[in-house]
PDB file of C-alpha atoms and ligand atoms in Angstrom:
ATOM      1  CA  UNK H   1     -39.559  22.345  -2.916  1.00 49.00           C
ATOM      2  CA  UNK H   2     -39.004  18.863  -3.771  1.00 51.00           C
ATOM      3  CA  UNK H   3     -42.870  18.316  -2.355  1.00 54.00           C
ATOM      4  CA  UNK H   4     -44.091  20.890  -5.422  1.00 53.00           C
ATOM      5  CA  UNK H   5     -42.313  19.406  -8.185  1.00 52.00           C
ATOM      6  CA  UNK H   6     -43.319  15.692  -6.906  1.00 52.00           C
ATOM      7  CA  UNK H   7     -47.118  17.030  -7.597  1.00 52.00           C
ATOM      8  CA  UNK H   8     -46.812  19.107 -10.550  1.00 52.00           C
ATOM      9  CA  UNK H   9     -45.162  15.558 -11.880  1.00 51.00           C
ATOM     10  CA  UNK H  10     -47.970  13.888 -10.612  1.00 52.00           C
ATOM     11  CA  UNK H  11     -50.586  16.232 -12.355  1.00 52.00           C
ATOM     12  CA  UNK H  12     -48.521  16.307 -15.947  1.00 51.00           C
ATOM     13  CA  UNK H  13     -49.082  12.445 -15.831  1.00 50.00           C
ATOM     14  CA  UNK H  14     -52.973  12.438 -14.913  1.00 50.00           C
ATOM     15  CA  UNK H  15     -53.273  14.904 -17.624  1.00 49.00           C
ATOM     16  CA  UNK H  16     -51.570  12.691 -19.927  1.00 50.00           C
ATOM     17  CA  UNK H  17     -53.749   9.649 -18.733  1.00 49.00           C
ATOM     18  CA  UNK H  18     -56.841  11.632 -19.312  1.00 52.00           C
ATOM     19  CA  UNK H  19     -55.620  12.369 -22.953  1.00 58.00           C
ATOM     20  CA  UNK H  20     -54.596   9.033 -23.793  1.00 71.00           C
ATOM     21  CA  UNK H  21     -58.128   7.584 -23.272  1.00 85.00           C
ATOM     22  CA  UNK H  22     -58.908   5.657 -26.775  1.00 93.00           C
ATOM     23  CA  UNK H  23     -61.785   6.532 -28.627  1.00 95.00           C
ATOM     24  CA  UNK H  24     -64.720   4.049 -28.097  1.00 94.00           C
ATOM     25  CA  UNK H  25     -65.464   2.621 -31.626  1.00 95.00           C
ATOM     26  CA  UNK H  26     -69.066   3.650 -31.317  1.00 94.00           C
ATOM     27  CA  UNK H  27     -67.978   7.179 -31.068  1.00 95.00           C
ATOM     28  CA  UNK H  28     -65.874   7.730 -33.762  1.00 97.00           C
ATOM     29  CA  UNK H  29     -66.541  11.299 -35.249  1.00 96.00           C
ATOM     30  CA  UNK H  30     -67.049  10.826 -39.215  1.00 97.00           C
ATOM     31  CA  UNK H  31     -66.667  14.561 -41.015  1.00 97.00           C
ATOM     32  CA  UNK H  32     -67.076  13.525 -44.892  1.00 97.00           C
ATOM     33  CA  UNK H  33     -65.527   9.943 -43.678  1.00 97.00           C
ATOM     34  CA  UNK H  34     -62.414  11.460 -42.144  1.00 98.00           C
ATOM     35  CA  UNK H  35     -61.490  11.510 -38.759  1.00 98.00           C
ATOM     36  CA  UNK H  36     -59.563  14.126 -37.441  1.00 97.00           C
ATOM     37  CA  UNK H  37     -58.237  13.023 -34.107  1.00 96.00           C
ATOM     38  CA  UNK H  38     -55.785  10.147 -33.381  1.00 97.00           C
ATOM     39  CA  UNK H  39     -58.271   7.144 -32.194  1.00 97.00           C
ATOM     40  CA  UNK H  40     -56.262   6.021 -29.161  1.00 97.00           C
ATOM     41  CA  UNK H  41     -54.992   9.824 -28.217  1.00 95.00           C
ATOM     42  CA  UNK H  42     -51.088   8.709 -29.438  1.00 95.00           C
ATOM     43  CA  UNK H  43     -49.395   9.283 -32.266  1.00 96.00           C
ATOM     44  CA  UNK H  44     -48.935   5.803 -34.506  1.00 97.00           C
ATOM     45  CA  UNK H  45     -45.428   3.982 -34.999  1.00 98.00           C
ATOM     46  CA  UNK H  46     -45.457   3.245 -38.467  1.00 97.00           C
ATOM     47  CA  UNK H  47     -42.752   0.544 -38.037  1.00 96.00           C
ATOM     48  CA  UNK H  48     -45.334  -1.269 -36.393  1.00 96.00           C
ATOM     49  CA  UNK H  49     -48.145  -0.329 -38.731  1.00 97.00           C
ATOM     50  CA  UNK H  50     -45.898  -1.725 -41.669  1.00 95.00           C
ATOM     51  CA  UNK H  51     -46.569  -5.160 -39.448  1.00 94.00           C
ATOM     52  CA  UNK H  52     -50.067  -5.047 -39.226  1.00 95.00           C
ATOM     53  CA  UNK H  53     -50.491  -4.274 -42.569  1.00 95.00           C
ATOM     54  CA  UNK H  54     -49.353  -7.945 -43.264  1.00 91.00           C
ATOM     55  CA  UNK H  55     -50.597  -9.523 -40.261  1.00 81.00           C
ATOM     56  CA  UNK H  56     -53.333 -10.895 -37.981  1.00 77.00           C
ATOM     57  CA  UNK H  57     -56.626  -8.726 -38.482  1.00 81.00           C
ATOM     58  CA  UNK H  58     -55.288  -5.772 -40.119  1.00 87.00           C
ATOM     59  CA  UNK H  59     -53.240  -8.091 -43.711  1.00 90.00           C
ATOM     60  CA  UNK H  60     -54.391  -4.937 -45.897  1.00 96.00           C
ATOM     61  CA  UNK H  61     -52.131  -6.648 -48.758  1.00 95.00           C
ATOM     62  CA  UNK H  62     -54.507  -9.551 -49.213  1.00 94.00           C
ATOM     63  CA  UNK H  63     -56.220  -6.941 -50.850  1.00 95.00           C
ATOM     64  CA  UNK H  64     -53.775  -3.811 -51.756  1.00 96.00           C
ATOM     65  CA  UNK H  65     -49.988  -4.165 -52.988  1.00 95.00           C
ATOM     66  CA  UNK H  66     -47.678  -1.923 -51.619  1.00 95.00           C
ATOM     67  CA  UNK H  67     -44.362  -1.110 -53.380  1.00 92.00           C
ATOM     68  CA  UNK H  68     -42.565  -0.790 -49.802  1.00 93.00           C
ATOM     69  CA  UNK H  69     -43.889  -3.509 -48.398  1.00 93.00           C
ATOM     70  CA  UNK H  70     -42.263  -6.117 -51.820  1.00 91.00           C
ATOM     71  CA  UNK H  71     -40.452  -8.064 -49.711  1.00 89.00           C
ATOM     72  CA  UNK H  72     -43.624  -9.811 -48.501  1.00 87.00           C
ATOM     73  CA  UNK H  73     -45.066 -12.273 -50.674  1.00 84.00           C
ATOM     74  CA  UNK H  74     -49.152 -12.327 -52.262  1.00 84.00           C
ATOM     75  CA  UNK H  75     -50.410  -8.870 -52.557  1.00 87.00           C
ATOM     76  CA  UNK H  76     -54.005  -8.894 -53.762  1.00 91.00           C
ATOM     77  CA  UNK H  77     -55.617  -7.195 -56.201  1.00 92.00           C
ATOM     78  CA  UNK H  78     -58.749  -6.216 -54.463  1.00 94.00           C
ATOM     79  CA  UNK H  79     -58.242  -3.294 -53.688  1.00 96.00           C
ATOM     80  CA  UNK H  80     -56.319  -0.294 -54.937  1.00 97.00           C
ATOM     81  CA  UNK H  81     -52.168  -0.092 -54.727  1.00 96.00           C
ATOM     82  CA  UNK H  82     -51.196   2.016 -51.685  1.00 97.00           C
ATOM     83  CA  UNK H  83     -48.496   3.409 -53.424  1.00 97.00           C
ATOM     84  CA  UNK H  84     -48.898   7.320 -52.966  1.00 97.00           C
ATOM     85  CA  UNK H  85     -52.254   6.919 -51.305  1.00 98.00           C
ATOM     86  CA  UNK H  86     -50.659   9.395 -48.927  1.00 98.00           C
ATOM     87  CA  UNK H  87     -50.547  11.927 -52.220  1.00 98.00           C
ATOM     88  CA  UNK H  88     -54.167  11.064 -52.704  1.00 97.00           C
ATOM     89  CA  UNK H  89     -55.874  11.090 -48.964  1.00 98.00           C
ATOM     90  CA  UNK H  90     -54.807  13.388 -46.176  1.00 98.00           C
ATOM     91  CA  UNK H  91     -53.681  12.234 -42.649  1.00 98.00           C
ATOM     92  CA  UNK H  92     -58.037  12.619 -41.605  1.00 98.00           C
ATOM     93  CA  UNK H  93     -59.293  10.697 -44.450  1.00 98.00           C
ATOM     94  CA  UNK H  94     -56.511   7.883 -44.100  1.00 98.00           C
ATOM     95  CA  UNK H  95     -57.730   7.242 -40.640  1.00 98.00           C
ATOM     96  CA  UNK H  96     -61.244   7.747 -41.599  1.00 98.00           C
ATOM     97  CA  UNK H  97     -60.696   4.702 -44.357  1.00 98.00           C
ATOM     98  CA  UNK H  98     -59.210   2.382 -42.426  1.00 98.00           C
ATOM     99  CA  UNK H  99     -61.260   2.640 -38.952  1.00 98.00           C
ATOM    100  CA  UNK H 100     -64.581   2.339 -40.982  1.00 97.00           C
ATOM    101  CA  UNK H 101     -63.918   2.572 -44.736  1.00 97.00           C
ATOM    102  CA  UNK H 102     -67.896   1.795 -45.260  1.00 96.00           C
ATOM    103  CA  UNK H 103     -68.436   5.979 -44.122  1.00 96.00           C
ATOM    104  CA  UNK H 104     -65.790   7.198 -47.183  1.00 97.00           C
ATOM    105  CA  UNK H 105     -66.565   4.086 -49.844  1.00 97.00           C
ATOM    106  CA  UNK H 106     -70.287   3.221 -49.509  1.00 95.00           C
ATOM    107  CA  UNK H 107     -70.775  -0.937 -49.845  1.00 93.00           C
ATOM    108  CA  UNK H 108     -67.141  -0.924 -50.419  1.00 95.00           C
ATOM    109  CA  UNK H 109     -65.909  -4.717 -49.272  1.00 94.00           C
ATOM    110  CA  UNK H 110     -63.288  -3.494 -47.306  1.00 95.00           C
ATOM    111  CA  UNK H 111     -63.620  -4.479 -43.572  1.00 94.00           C
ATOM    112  CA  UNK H 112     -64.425  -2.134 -41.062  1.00 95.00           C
ATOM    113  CA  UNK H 113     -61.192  -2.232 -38.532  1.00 96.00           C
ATOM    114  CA  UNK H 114     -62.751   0.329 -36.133  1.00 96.00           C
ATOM    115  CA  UNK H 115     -66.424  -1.180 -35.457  1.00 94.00           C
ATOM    116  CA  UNK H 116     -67.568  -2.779 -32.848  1.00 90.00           C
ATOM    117  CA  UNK H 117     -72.029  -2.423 -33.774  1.00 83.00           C
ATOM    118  CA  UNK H 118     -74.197  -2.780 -37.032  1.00 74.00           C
ATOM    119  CA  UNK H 119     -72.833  -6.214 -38.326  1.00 65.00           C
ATOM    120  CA  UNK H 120     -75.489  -8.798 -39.925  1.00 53.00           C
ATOM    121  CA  UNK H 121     -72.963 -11.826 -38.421  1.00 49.00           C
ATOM    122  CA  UNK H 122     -71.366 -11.353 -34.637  1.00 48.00           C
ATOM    123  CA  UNK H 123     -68.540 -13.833 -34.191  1.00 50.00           C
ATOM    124  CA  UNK H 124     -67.767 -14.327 -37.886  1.00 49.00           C
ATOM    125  CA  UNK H 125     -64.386 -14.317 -37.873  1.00 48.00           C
ATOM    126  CA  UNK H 126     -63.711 -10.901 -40.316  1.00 51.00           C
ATOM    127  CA  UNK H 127     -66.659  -8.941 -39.242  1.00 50.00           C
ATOM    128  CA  UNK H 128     -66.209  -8.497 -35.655  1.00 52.00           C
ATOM    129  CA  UNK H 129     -65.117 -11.104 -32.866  1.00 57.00           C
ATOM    130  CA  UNK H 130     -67.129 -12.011 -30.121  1.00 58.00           C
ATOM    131  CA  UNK H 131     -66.056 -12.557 -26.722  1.00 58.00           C
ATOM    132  CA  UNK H 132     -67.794 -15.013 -23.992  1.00 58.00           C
ATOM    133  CA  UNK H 133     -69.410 -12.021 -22.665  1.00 62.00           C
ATOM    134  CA  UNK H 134     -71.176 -11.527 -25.925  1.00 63.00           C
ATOM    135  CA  UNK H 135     -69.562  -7.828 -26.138  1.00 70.00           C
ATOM    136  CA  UNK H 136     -67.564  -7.481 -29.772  1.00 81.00           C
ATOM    137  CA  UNK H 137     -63.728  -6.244 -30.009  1.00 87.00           C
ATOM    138  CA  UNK H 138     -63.180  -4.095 -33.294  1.00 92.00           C
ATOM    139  CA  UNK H 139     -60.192  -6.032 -35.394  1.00 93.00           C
ATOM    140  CA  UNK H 140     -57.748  -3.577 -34.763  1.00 95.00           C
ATOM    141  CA  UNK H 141     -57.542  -1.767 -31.464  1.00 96.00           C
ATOM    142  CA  UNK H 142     -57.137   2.422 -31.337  1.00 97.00           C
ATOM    143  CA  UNK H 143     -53.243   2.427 -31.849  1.00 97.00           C
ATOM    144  CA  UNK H 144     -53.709  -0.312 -34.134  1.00 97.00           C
ATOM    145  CA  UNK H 145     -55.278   1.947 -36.479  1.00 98.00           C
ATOM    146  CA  UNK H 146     -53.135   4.576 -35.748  1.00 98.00           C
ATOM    147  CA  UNK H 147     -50.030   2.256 -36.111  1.00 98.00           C
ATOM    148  CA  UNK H 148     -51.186   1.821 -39.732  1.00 98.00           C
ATOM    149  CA  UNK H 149     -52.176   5.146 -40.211  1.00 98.00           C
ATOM    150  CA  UNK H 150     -48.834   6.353 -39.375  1.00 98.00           C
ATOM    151  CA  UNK H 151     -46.807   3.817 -41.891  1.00 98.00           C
ATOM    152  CA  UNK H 152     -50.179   4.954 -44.625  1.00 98.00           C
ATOM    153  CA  UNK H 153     -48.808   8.486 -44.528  1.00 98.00           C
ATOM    154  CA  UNK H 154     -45.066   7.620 -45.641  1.00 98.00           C
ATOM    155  CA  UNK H 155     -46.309   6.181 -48.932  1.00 98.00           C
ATOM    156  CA  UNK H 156     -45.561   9.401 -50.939  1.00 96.00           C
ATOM    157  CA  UNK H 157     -44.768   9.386 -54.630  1.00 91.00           C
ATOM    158  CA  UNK H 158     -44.835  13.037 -55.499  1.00 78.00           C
TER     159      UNK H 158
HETATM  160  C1  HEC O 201     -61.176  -7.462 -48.385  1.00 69.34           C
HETATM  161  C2  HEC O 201     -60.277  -6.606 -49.102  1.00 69.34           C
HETATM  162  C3  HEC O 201     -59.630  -5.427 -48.372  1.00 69.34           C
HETATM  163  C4  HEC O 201     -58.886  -5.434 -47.232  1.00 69.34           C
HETATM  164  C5  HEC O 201     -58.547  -6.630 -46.319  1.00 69.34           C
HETATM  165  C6  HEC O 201     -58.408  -4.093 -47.029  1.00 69.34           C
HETATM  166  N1  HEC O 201     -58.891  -3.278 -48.021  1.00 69.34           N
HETATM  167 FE1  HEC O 201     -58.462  -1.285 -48.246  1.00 69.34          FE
HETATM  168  N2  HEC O 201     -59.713  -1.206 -49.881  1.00 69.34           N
HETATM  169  C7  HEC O 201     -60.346  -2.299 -50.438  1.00 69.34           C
HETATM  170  C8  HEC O 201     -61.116  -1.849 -51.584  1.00 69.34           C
HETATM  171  C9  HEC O 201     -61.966  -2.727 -52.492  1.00 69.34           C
HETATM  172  C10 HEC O 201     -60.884  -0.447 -51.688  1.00 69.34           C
HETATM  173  C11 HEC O 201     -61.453   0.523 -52.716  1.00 69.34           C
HETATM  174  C12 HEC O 201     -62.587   1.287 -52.111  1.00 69.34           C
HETATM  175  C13 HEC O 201     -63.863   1.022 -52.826  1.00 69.34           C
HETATM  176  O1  HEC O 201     -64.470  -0.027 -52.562  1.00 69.34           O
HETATM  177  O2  HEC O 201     -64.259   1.831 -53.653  1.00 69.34           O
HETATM  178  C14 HEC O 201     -59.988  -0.085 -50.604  1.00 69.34           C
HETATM  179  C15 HEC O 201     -59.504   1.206 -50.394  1.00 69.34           C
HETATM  180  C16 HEC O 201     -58.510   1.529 -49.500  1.00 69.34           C
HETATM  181  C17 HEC O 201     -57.857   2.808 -49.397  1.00 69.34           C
HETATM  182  C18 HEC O 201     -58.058   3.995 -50.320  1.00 69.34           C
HETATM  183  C19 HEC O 201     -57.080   3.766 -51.469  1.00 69.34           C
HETATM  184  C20 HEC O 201     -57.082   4.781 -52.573  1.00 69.34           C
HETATM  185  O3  HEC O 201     -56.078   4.896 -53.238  1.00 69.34           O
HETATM  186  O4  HEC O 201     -58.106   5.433 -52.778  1.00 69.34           O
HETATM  187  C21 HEC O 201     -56.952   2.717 -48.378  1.00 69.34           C
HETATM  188  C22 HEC O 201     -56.005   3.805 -47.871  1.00 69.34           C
HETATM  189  C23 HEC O 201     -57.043   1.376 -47.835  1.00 69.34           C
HETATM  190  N3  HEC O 201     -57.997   0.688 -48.541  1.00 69.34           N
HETATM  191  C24 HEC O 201     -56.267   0.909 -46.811  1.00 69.34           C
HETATM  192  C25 HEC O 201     -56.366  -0.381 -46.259  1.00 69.34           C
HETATM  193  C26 HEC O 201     -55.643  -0.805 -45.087  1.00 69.34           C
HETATM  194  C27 HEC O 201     -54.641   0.032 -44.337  1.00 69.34           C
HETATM  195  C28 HEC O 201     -56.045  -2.090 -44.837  1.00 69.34           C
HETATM  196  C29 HEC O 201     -55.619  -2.990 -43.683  1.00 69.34           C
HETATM  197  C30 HEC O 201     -55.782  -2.459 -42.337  1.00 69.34           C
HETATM  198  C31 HEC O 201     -56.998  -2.464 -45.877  1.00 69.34           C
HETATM  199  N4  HEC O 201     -57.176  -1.397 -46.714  1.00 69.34           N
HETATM  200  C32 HEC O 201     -57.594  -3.700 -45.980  1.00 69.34           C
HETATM  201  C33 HEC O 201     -60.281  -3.607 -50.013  1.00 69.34           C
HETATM  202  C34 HEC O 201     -59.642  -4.043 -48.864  1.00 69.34           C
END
């Protein structure tokens, strides 16, 4: 008895292995630039995602303000206020804009966070970054995006 359950534990966690594969950027399914499945197989921790919004690669508010995010200083003005964006965009499309937000705004200068091919500049510092082995990490991983996905979909105003 104890011999089943030890494998049926074992095959619950290969199955979960299988699922939690991420996405390789450069197979990202686009459907009107929304992406319907979670890039790294997990759901996001917006706690974290509020982070990255003001850090490292993702610091969205160099370019948006975000009412629940006031306590930091220097929001931009480049882009749109993410206040209600989650009123505006549904849970897809918010993933869609942030891993490649080139598909849903065309020549928009918002950075791709989910790319990895197609860049004019490997290396440069906000377009991609380029390891010794010449291959190209996007600037936010798969539960990156999520991450910030997640924390996107709280800012509700309606
Ligand atoms: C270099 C500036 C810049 C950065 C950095 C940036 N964005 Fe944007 N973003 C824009 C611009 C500009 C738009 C408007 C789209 C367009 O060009 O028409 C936009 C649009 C959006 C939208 C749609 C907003 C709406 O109300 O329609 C979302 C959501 C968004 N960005 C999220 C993010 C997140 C999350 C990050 C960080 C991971 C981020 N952005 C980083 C410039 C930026």
């Amino acid at each position: 008895m104890k011999h089943v359950i030890g494998l049926g534990f074992a095959t619950a966690f290969a199955a979960t292995m299988v699922f939690a594969e991420p996405v390789d950027p450069t197979a990202v399914v686009y459907e009107d630039g929304a992406v319907a499945v979670s890039l790294s197989g997990q759901a996001g921790d917006p706690d974290n995602g509020a982070i990255l919004m003001n850090k490292g690669s993702g610091n969205c508010i160099a370019c948006h303000s975000v009412e629940a995010l006031s306590h930091l200083p220097f929001h931009g003005e480049v882009g749109p206020p993410l206040d209600g964006v989650a009123d505006r965009w549904s849970e897809a499309e918010l993933r869609g804009i942030v891993a490649n937000a080139k598909v849903m705004f065309d020549g928009t200068m918002m950075p791709a966070f989910y790319k990895t091919e197609g860049f004019t500049r490997l290396g440069d510092a906000y377009t991609g970054k380029a390891h010794a082995d010449g291959s190209v990490q996007p600037l936010l991983t798969a539960q990156d995006i999520e991450d910030v996905v997640s924390f996107l979909v709280t800012l509700k105003e309606e």
